[in-house]
Amino acid sequence: MRIERARGTRDFLPAEMRKRKIMEERMRDVAERWGYEEIRTPTFERAELFTLKSGEAILKEMYEFRDKGDRHLALRPELTAPVIRMYINELKMTPKPTKVYYFGNCFRYEEPQKARYREFWQFGTEIIGSDRPEAQAELIALAFNILKSLGVKAELHVGHVGLIRERLRAAQVDEAHINTVMRLIDKGERQAVIELMNEADVKKDLIDDLLCLLDSKGKNALQEARGRNIIAADSDALRELELLLEYLDYYGVDYTLNLGIARGLDYYTGMVFEIYDAGGMLGAQNQICGGGSYRLAALFGGEDIPLTGFAFGFDRLAEIFGVDDKDLERRGVVVVPIRDKEADLTVTKEAIEIASRLREFVPTHIDLMNRSLSAQLKYANACHDSFAVLVGKNELKESNVTLRNLDTGEQEKMSVEDCVVRLKAYFGVIGEEK
RNA sequence: GCCGGGGUGUGGUAGAGGCUAUCCCUGGGGACUGUGGAUCCCUAGACCCGGGUUCGAAUCCCGGCCCCGGCCCCA
């Protein structure tokens, strides 16, 4: 009987893995050069870590279970909460800001769709200890540069939930209602927002101001809003946002100001941003990154430290990441022992020794099926190898090997030493050992 | 949770109630134990699962599973 893959999961074949590894390497590389260090948390956690953050309702969207010790556990549905937990448990004493990144699989029990799976990967970073504009700008610039390293065309929208919250407070809306409104804004339900405000007896011109703020887009939105007195001149959020945008210019980051981004979660406190695929390849799921400044640590029993972070949907990036076929094609070498019918082991011994040397710097095959010479070459061809190193008794007699270029068919006899040098040069190995 | 379209060897397919299920690609072996990509031969390998209708089901019906896409959601 044939066993099917679990719903919403995928197998990654070598070609896909090569692509994903290239992406991972580039993303890690950028993060490292920006001074972030990789961390890793467990694949499963106590379920309450996630319900505390997102409410009991998300239990039905998680893979949660009881272990044999009756602990209530869950496969992680995201990585922010685990990272904060790790920080509170064991990173508290590190110098601030603490800059970390992560890459890991997450699990959600949802209906699979385009670029949406039950097991998916997130790549994200957290700045622990700062939500100042300097930190916000660096974080956004980092996300921007990671996308650049992947050659992905994307659109960055930056907002600030503080502006809207301030506006609502000015309108005498209480905190509980503010959170409700933020959630509605995030869902784009304007009508519901208006109704709720009417119920709360908010004056009509204040409602208009709010709606106007939500619609603000583009570089000049801030000046316009201030010009029309929608934002108070002494607004803290405004000052923070202006500074952030200034810094983004220094970083050379292109952005669209979008005050309508609300991220309907209570713990977002300041800057928020989202990045969308600009190529239209993702259908309905076109958001590839989300982040912002938030306060979450106190919820998990830590000090209420400011946090700024983002997470990329790695699978969505993989969907739109284009890579040269050349980069994906694995080019290696095959060592071909030519055995005679007496099954003389000296040829095999020599071949293995040569393969071991080549394996220090290039993918190397050697026959595992006791095949004939021509069958070995046929296999090498099917595997897109570049060179064959032929080792037979003729070569052994002369202490030589035959190096055959599988692209051109040219071949020539040479010593093992010359062969190694030649292949090192071809595969661009620098820093010859002495 | 809801809606639409699908599921035949590794992959891609033909087949529309009736012979041993078509063809291409693929895997293994051989022609060919010192030179590959061609050709030929042999060989491996499939009707998603369960039930129903029928003399007879890959084909029609029902349920499930899975895939693709959309809604909801997206921490």
PDB file of N, CA, C and O in Angstrom, chain A residues 6-70:
ATOM      1  N   ALA A   6       1.300  13.698   4.154  1.00  0.00           N
ATOM      2  CA  ALA A   6       0.258  14.349   4.945  1.00  0.00           C
ATOM      3  C   ALA A   6      -0.182  15.623   4.230  1.00  0.00           C
ATOM      4  O   ALA A   6       0.620  16.297   3.580  1.00  0.00           O
ATOM      5  N   ARG A   7      -1.444  15.915   4.352  1.00  0.00           N
ATOM      6  CA  ARG A   7      -2.025  17.064   3.661  1.00  0.00           C
ATOM      7  C   ARG A   7      -1.290  18.353   4.002  1.00  0.00           C
ATOM      8  O   ARG A   7      -0.998  18.626   5.170  1.00  0.00           O
ATOM      9  N   GLY A   8      -1.020  19.132   2.972  1.00  0.00           N
ATOM     10  CA  GLY A   8      -0.395  20.435   3.189  1.00  0.00           C
ATOM     11  C   GLY A   8       1.102  20.394   3.416  1.00  0.00           C
ATOM     12  O   GLY A   8       1.712  21.418   3.703  1.00  0.00           O
ATOM     13  N   THR A   9       1.704  19.203   3.289  1.00  0.00           N
ATOM     14  CA  THR A   9       3.164  19.103   3.415  1.00  0.00           C
ATOM     15  C   THR A   9       3.766  18.840   2.045  1.00  0.00           C
ATOM     16  O   THR A   9       3.058  18.486   1.106  1.00  0.00           O
ATOM     17  N   ARG A  10       5.053  19.029   1.931  1.00  0.00           N
ATOM     18  CA  ARG A  10       5.701  18.842   0.645  1.00  0.00           C
ATOM     19  C   ARG A  10       7.000  18.068   0.788  1.00  0.00           C
ATOM     20  O   ARG A  10       7.662  18.130   1.815  1.00  0.00           O
ATOM     21  N   ASP A  11       7.362  17.347  -0.280  1.00  0.00           N
ATOM     22  CA  ASP A  11       8.702  16.778  -0.404  1.00  0.00           C
ATOM     23  C   ASP A  11       9.507  17.734  -1.252  1.00  0.00           C
ATOM     24  O   ASP A  11       9.000  18.254  -2.249  1.00  0.00           O
ATOM     25  N   PHE A  12      10.734  17.955  -0.882  1.00  0.00           N
ATOM     26  CA  PHE A  12      11.598  18.802  -1.699  1.00  0.00           C
ATOM     27  C   PHE A  12      12.630  17.939  -2.390  1.00  0.00           C
ATOM     28  O   PHE A  12      13.472  17.329  -1.731  1.00  0.00           O
ATOM     29  N   LEU A  13      12.556  17.881  -3.710  1.00  0.00           N
ATOM     30  CA  LEU A  13      13.501  17.088  -4.482  1.00  0.00           C
ATOM     31  C   LEU A  13      14.818  17.856  -4.604  1.00  0.00           C
ATOM     32  O   LEU A  13      14.858  19.053  -4.318  1.00  0.00           O
ATOM     33  N   PRO A  14      15.875  17.163  -5.034  1.00  0.00           N
ATOM     34  CA  PRO A  14      17.188  17.830  -5.063  1.00  0.00           C
ATOM     35  C   PRO A  14      17.180  19.182  -5.770  1.00  0.00           C
ATOM     36  O   PRO A  14      17.793  20.131  -5.273  1.00  0.00           O
ATOM     37  N   ALA A  15      16.500  19.308  -6.895  1.00  0.00           N
ATOM     38  CA  ALA A  15      16.528  20.578  -7.622  1.00  0.00           C
ATOM     39  C   ALA A  15      15.915  21.701  -6.788  1.00  0.00           C
ATOM     40  O   ALA A  15      16.455  22.809  -6.716  1.00  0.00           O
ATOM     41  N   GLU A  16      14.797  21.408  -6.130  1.00  0.00           N
ATOM     42  CA  GLU A  16      14.148  22.416  -5.295  1.00  0.00           C
ATOM     43  C   GLU A  16      15.006  22.738  -4.072  1.00  0.00           C
ATOM     44  O   GLU A  16      15.116  23.888  -3.668  1.00  0.00           O
ATOM     45  N   MET A  17      15.633  21.714  -3.509  1.00  0.00           N
ATOM     46  CA  MET A  17      16.489  21.942  -2.339  1.00  0.00           C
ATOM     47  C   MET A  17      17.685  22.816  -2.690  1.00  0.00           C
ATOM     48  O   MET A  17      18.090  23.660  -1.895  1.00  0.00           O
ATOM     49  N   ARG A  18      18.246  22.608  -3.863  1.00  0.00           N
ATOM     50  CA  ARG A  18      19.384  23.445  -4.263  1.00  0.00           C
ATOM     51  C   ARG A  18      18.964  24.894  -4.297  1.00  0.00           C
ATOM     52  O   ARG A  18      19.656  25.783  -3.820  1.00  0.00           O
ATOM     53  N   LYS A  19      17.774  25.137  -4.869  1.00  0.00           N
ATOM     54  CA  LYS A  19      17.272  26.502  -4.948  1.00  0.00           C
ATOM     55  C   LYS A  19      17.054  27.078  -3.557  1.00  0.00           C
ATOM     56  O   LYS A  19      17.476  28.197  -3.262  1.00  0.00           O
ATOM     57  N   ARG A  20      16.434  26.300  -2.696  1.00  0.00           N
ATOM     58  CA  ARG A  20      16.139  26.816  -1.355  1.00  0.00           C
ATOM     59  C   ARG A  20      17.407  27.039  -0.555  1.00  0.00           C
ATOM     60  O   ARG A  20      17.490  27.951   0.259  1.00  0.00           O
ATOM     61  N   LYS A  21      18.413  26.200  -0.800  1.00  0.00           N
ATOM     62  CA  LYS A  21      19.673  26.395  -0.088  1.00  0.00           C
ATOM     63  C   LYS A  21      20.371  27.677  -0.547  1.00  0.00           C
ATOM     64  O   LYS A  21      20.963  28.385   0.270  1.00  0.00           O
ATOM     65  N   ILE A  22      20.291  27.946  -1.830  1.00  0.00           N
ATOM     66  CA  ILE A  22      20.870  29.198  -2.324  1.00  0.00           C
ATOM     67  C   ILE A  22      20.181  30.381  -1.653  1.00  0.00           C
ATOM     68  O   ILE A  22      20.829  31.326  -1.184  1.00  0.00           O
ATOM     69  N   MET A  23      18.855  30.317  -1.570  1.00  0.00           N
ATOM     70  CA  MET A  23      18.108  31.405  -0.924  1.00  0.00           C
ATOM     71  C   MET A  23      18.509  31.558   0.538  1.00  0.00           C
ATOM     72  O   MET A  23      18.783  32.659   1.016  1.00  0.00           O
ATOM     73  N   GLU A  24      18.516  30.423   1.246  1.00  0.00           N
ATOM     74  CA  GLU A  24      18.889  30.447   2.663  1.00  0.00           C
ATOM     75  C   GLU A  24      20.253  31.067   2.870  1.00  0.00           C
ATOM     76  O   GLU A  24      20.445  31.902   3.749  1.00  0.00           O
ATOM     77  N   GLU A  25      21.210  30.624   2.042  1.00  0.00           N
ATOM     78  CA  GLU A  25      22.571  31.129   2.189  1.00  0.00           C
ATOM     79  C   GLU A  25      22.614  32.638   2.031  1.00  0.00           C
ATOM     80  O   GLU A  25      23.259  33.346   2.799  1.00  0.00           O
ATOM     81  N   ARG A  26      21.908  33.131   1.022  1.00  0.00           N
ATOM     82  CA  ARG A  26      21.941  34.577   0.785  1.00  0.00           C
ATOM     83  C   ARG A  26      21.285  35.333   1.929  1.00  0.00           C
ATOM     84  O   ARG A  26      21.781  36.371   2.358  1.00  0.00           O
ATOM     85  N   MET A  27      20.180  34.826   2.433  1.00  0.00           N
ATOM     86  CA  MET A  27      19.471  35.520   3.508  1.00  0.00           C
ATOM     87  C   MET A  27      20.290  35.509   4.790  1.00  0.00           C
ATOM     88  O   MET A  27      20.450  36.533   5.462  1.00  0.00           O
ATOM     89  N   ARG A  28      20.846  34.344   5.114  1.00  0.00           N
ATOM     90  CA  ARG A  28      21.694  34.250   6.302  1.00  0.00           C
ATOM     91  C   ARG A  28      22.884  35.178   6.169  1.00  0.00           C
ATOM     92  O   ARG A  28      23.265  35.869   7.107  1.00  0.00           O
ATOM     93  N   ASP A  29      23.451  35.177   4.986  1.00  0.00           N
ATOM     94  CA  ASP A  29      24.649  35.965   4.743  1.00  0.00           C
ATOM     95  C   ASP A  29      24.383  37.445   5.003  1.00  0.00           C
ATOM     96  O   ASP A  29      25.169  38.117   5.669  1.00  0.00           O
ATOM     97  N   VAL A  30      23.276  37.963   4.485  1.00  0.00           N
ATOM     98  CA  VAL A  30      22.956  39.380   4.701  1.00  0.00           C
ATOM     99  C   VAL A  30      22.754  39.639   6.196  1.00  0.00           C
ATOM    100  O   VAL A  30      23.319  40.581   6.759  1.00  0.00           O
ATOM    101  N   ALA A  31      21.973  38.782   6.848  1.00  0.00           N
ATOM    102  CA  ALA A  31      21.698  38.984   8.274  1.00  0.00           C
ATOM    103  C   ALA A  31      22.993  38.985   9.088  1.00  0.00           C
ATOM    104  O   ALA A  31      23.192  39.823   9.968  1.00  0.00           O
ATOM    105  N   GLU A  32      23.893  38.056   8.749  1.00  0.00           N
ATOM    106  CA  GLU A  32      25.164  37.977   9.476  1.00  0.00           C
ATOM    107  C   GLU A  32      25.970  39.257   9.285  1.00  0.00           C
ATOM    108  O   GLU A  32      26.569  39.774  10.223  1.00  0.00           O
ATOM    109  N   ARG A  33      25.967  39.758   8.045  1.00  0.00           N
ATOM    110  CA  ARG A  33      26.767  40.956   7.780  1.00  0.00           C
ATOM    111  C   ARG A  33      26.164  42.197   8.429  1.00  0.00           C
ATOM    112  O   ARG A  33      26.845  43.202   8.590  1.00  0.00           O
ATOM    113  N   TRP A  34      24.897  42.113   8.785  1.00  0.00           N
ATOM    114  CA  TRP A  34      24.295  43.232   9.504  1.00  0.00           C
ATOM    115  C   TRP A  34      24.457  43.053  11.012  1.00  0.00           C
ATOM    116  O   TRP A  34      23.894  43.806  11.805  1.00  0.00           O
ATOM    117  N   GLY A  35      25.160  42.002  11.401  1.00  0.00           N
ATOM    118  CA  GLY A  35      25.462  41.823  12.807  1.00  0.00           C
ATOM    119  C   GLY A  35      24.422  41.039  13.595  1.00  0.00           C
ATOM    120  O   GLY A  35      24.341  41.159  14.812  1.00  0.00           O
ATOM    121  N   TYR A  36      23.634  40.234  12.908  1.00  0.00           N
ATOM    122  CA  TYR A  36      22.621  39.426  13.589  1.00  0.00           C
ATOM    123  C   TYR A  36      23.150  38.004  13.717  1.00  0.00           C
ATOM    124  O   TYR A  36      23.876  37.531  12.857  1.00  0.00           O
ATOM    125  N   GLU A  37      22.767  37.338  14.804  1.00  0.00           N
ATOM    126  CA  GLU A  37      23.253  35.984  15.028  1.00  0.00           C
ATOM    127  C   GLU A  37      22.096  34.993  15.030  1.00  0.00           C
ATOM    128  O   GLU A  37      21.014  35.283  15.534  1.00  0.00           O
ATOM    129  N   GLU A  38      22.368  33.827  14.478  1.00  0.00           N
ATOM    130  CA  GLU A  38      21.291  32.850  14.332  1.00  0.00           C
ATOM    131  C   GLU A  38      21.005  32.125  15.645  1.00  0.00           C
ATOM    132  O   GLU A  38      21.913  31.780  16.392  1.00  0.00           O
ATOM    133  N   ILE A  39      19.721  31.916  15.886  1.00  0.00           N
ATOM    134  CA  ILE A  39      19.307  31.108  17.027  1.00  0.00           C
ATOM    135  C   ILE A  39      18.330  30.057  16.519  1.00  0.00           C
ATOM    136  O   ILE A  39      17.803  30.161  15.405  1.00  0.00           O
ATOM    137  N   ARG A  40      18.100  29.060  17.351  1.00  0.00           N
ATOM    138  CA  ARG A  40      17.129  28.029  16.989  1.00  0.00           C
ATOM    139  C   ARG A  40      16.363  27.611  18.225  1.00  0.00           C
ATOM    140  O   ARG A  40      16.938  27.419  19.281  1.00  0.00           O
ATOM    141  N   THR A  41      15.062  27.488  18.080  1.00  0.00           N
ATOM    142  CA  THR A  41      14.220  27.092  19.205  1.00  0.00           C
ATOM    143  C   THR A  41      13.585  25.748  18.882  1.00  0.00           C
ATOM    144  O   THR A  41      13.633  25.296  17.739  1.00  0.00           O
ATOM    145  N   PRO A  42      12.966  25.090  19.880  1.00  0.00           N
ATOM    146  CA  PRO A  42      12.384  23.765  19.638  1.00  0.00           C
ATOM    147  C   PRO A  42      11.233  23.806  18.635  1.00  0.00           C
ATOM    148  O   PRO A  42      10.581  24.833  18.472  1.00  0.00           O
ATOM    149  N   THR A  43      11.002  22.667  18.004  1.00  0.00           N
ATOM    150  CA  THR A  43       9.905  22.562  17.042  1.00  0.00           C
ATOM    151  C   THR A  43       8.559  22.576  17.758  1.00  0.00           C
ATOM    152  O   THR A  43       7.576  23.042  17.216  1.00  0.00           O
ATOM    153  N   PHE A  44       8.523  22.050  18.980  1.00  0.00           N
ATOM    154  CA  PHE A  44       7.269  22.152  19.733  1.00  0.00           C
ATOM    155  C   PHE A  44       7.516  22.843  21.069  1.00  0.00           C
ATOM    156  O   PHE A  44       8.628  22.843  21.594  1.00  0.00           O
ATOM    157  N   GLU A  45       6.455  23.454  21.551  1.00  0.00           N
ATOM    158  CA  GLU A  45       6.531  24.239  22.780  1.00  0.00           C
ATOM    159  C   GLU A  45       5.286  23.911  23.605  1.00  0.00           C
ATOM    160  O   GLU A  45       4.363  23.256  23.125  1.00  0.00           O
ATOM    161  N   ARG A  46       5.240  24.420  24.825  1.00  0.00           N
ATOM    162  CA  ARG A  46       4.003  24.321  25.592  1.00  0.00           C
ATOM    163  C   ARG A  46       2.947  25.149  24.873  1.00  0.00           C
ATOM    164  O   ARG A  46       3.218  26.267  24.431  1.00  0.00           O
ATOM    165  N   ALA A  47       1.778  24.599  24.749  1.00  0.00           N
ATOM    166  CA  ALA A  47       0.741  25.241  23.944  1.00  0.00           C
ATOM    167  C   ALA A  47       0.399  26.636  24.455  1.00  0.00           C
ATOM    168  O   ALA A  47       0.055  27.535  23.693  1.00  0.00           O
ATOM    169  N   GLU A  48       0.533  26.830  25.752  1.00  0.00           N
ATOM    170  CA  GLU A  48       0.124  28.109  26.324  1.00  0.00           C
ATOM    171  C   GLU A  48       1.003  29.261  25.827  1.00  0.00           C
ATOM    172  O   GLU A  48       0.577  30.410  25.837  1.00  0.00           O
ATOM    173  N   LEU A  49       2.218  28.956  25.399  1.00  0.00           N
ATOM    174  CA  LEU A  49       3.068  30.016  24.854  1.00  0.00           C
ATOM    175  C   LEU A  49       2.341  30.735  23.721  1.00  0.00           C
ATOM    176  O   LEU A  49       2.470  31.939  23.545  1.00  0.00           O
ATOM    177  N   PHE A  50       1.575  29.975  22.961  1.00  0.00           N
ATOM    178  CA  PHE A  50       0.908  30.563  21.804  1.00  0.00           C
ATOM    179  C   PHE A  50      -0.495  31.072  22.131  1.00  0.00           C
ATOM    180  O   PHE A  50      -0.941  32.061  21.563  1.00  0.00           O
ATOM    181  N   THR A  51      -1.167  30.396  23.050  1.00  0.00           N
ATOM    182  CA  THR A  51      -2.510  30.870  23.387  1.00  0.00           C
ATOM    183  C   THR A  51      -2.427  32.168  24.179  1.00  0.00           C
ATOM    184  O   THR A  51      -3.283  33.037  24.057  1.00  0.00           O
ATOM    185  N   LEU A  52      -1.361  32.301  24.968  1.00  0.00           N
ATOM    186  CA  LEU A  52      -1.163  33.524  25.737  1.00  0.00           C
ATOM    187  C   LEU A  52      -1.071  34.722  24.802  1.00  0.00           C
ATOM    188  O   LEU A  52      -1.591  35.798  25.068  1.00  0.00           O
ATOM    189  N   LYS A  53      -0.405  34.520  23.701  1.00  0.00           N
ATOM    190  CA  LYS A  53      -0.160  35.608  22.768  1.00  0.00           C
ATOM    191  C   LYS A  53      -1.365  35.860  21.874  1.00  0.00           C
ATOM    192  O   LYS A  53      -1.700  36.991  21.583  1.00  0.00           O
ATOM    193  N   SER A  54      -2.002  34.783  21.431  1.00  0.00           N
ATOM    194  CA  SER A  54      -2.997  34.937  20.381  1.00  0.00           C
ATOM    195  C   SER A  54      -4.409  34.544  20.803  1.00  0.00           C
ATOM    196  O   SER A  54      -5.326  34.621  19.999  1.00  0.00           O
ATOM    197  N   GLY A  55      -4.582  34.080  22.014  1.00  0.00           N
ATOM    198  CA  GLY A  55      -5.919  33.705  22.460  1.00  0.00           C
ATOM    199  C   GLY A  55      -6.207  32.229  22.265  1.00  0.00           C
ATOM    200  O   GLY A  55      -5.594  31.562  21.430  1.00  0.00           O
ATOM    201  N   GLU A  56      -7.149  31.726  23.051  1.00  0.00           N
ATOM    202  CA  GLU A  56      -7.484  30.301  23.009  1.00  0.00           C
ATOM    203  C   GLU A  56      -7.986  29.867  21.638  1.00  0.00           C
ATOM    204  O   GLU A  56      -7.858  28.716  21.252  1.00  0.00           O
ATOM    205  N   ALA A  57      -8.544  30.823  20.911  1.00  0.00           N
ATOM    206  CA  ALA A  57      -9.191  30.465  19.644  1.00  0.00           C
ATOM    207  C   ALA A  57      -8.218  29.841  18.648  1.00  0.00           C
ATOM    208  O   ALA A  57      -8.614  29.033  17.805  1.00  0.00           O
ATOM    209  N   ILE A  58      -6.933  30.213  18.736  1.00  0.00           N
ATOM    210  CA  ILE A  58      -6.011  29.677  17.733  1.00  0.00           C
ATOM    211  C   ILE A  58      -5.671  28.218  17.977  1.00  0.00           C
ATOM    212  O   ILE A  58      -5.033  27.589  17.143  1.00  0.00           O
ATOM    213  N   LEU A  59      -6.108  27.656  19.088  1.00  0.00           N
ATOM    214  CA  LEU A  59      -5.852  26.235  19.329  1.00  0.00           C
ATOM    215  C   LEU A  59      -6.327  25.389  18.159  1.00  0.00           C
ATOM    216  O   LEU A  59      -5.693  24.427  17.757  1.00  0.00           O
ATOM    217  N   LYS A  60      -7.450  25.771  17.599  1.00  0.00           N
ATOM    218  CA  LYS A  60      -7.993  24.931  16.531  1.00  0.00           C
ATOM    219  C   LYS A  60      -7.232  25.116  15.225  1.00  0.00           C
ATOM    220  O   LYS A  60      -7.443  24.357  14.284  1.00  0.00           O
ATOM    221  N   GLU A  61      -6.351  26.075  15.183  1.00  0.00           N
ATOM    222  CA  GLU A  61      -5.522  26.232  13.993  1.00  0.00           C
ATOM    223  C   GLU A  61      -4.097  25.748  14.233  1.00  0.00           C
ATOM    224  O   GLU A  61      -3.218  25.990  13.419  1.00  0.00           O
ATOM    225  N   MET A  62      -3.882  25.096  15.367  1.00  0.00           N
ATOM    226  CA  MET A  62      -2.542  24.587  15.657  1.00  0.00           C
ATOM    227  C   MET A  62      -2.548  23.066  15.696  1.00  0.00           C
ATOM    228  O   MET A  62      -3.571  22.431  15.893  1.00  0.00           O
ATOM    229  N   TYR A  63      -1.353  22.510  15.513  1.00  0.00           N
ATOM    230  CA  TYR A  63      -1.167  21.097  15.781  1.00  0.00           C
ATOM    231  C   TYR A  63      -0.843  20.983  17.264  1.00  0.00           C
ATOM    232  O   TYR A  63       0.287  21.175  17.678  1.00  0.00           O
ATOM    233  N   GLU A  64      -1.851  20.734  18.075  1.00  0.00           N
ATOM    234  CA  GLU A  64      -1.633  20.653  19.522  1.00  0.00           C
ATOM    235  C   GLU A  64      -1.970  19.249  19.981  1.00  0.00           C
ATOM    236  O   GLU A  64      -2.806  18.578  19.386  1.00  0.00           O
ATOM    237  N   PHE A  65      -1.306  18.823  21.042  1.00  0.00           N
ATOM    238  CA  PHE A  65      -1.469  17.444  21.494  1.00  0.00           C
ATOM    239  C   PHE A  65      -1.000  17.326  22.945  1.00  0.00           C
ATOM    240  O   PHE A  65      -0.354  18.224  23.480  1.00  0.00           O
ATOM    241  N   ARG A  66      -1.324  16.201  23.540  1.00  0.00           N
ATOM    242  CA  ARG A  66      -0.831  15.877  24.886  1.00  0.00           C
ATOM    243  C   ARG A  66       0.269  14.852  24.721  1.00  0.00           C
ATOM    244  O   ARG A  66       0.098  13.875  23.985  1.00  0.00           O
ATOM    245  N   ASP A  67       1.383  15.032  25.380  1.00  0.00           N
ATOM    246  CA  ASP A  67       2.419  13.996  25.307  1.00  0.00           C
ATOM    247  C   ASP A  67       2.149  12.938  26.381  1.00  0.00           C
ATOM    248  O   ASP A  67       1.154  13.022  27.092  1.00  0.00           O
ATOM    249  N   LYS A  68       3.029  11.965  26.462  1.00  0.00           N
ATOM    250  CA  LYS A  68       2.769  10.843  27.377  1.00  0.00           C
ATOM    251  C   LYS A  68       2.800  11.270  28.833  1.00  0.00           C
ATOM    252  O   LYS A  68       2.336  10.544  29.703  1.00  0.00           O
ATOM    253  N   GLY A  69       3.385  12.442  29.091  1.00  0.00           N
ATOM    254  CA  GLY A  69       3.353  12.972  30.449  1.00  0.00           C
ATOM    255  C   GLY A  69       2.198  13.938  30.660  1.00  0.00           C
ATOM    256  O   GLY A  69       2.203  14.704  31.607  1.00  0.00           O
ATOM    257  N   ASP A  70       1.270  13.924  29.722  1.00  0.00           N
ATOM    258  CA  ASP A  70       0.082  14.759  29.775  1.00  0.00           C
ATOM    259  C   ASP A  70       0.399  16.261  29.734  1.00  0.00           C
ATOM    260  O   ASP A  70      -0.336  17.085  30.249  1.00  0.00           O
TER     261      ASP A  70
END
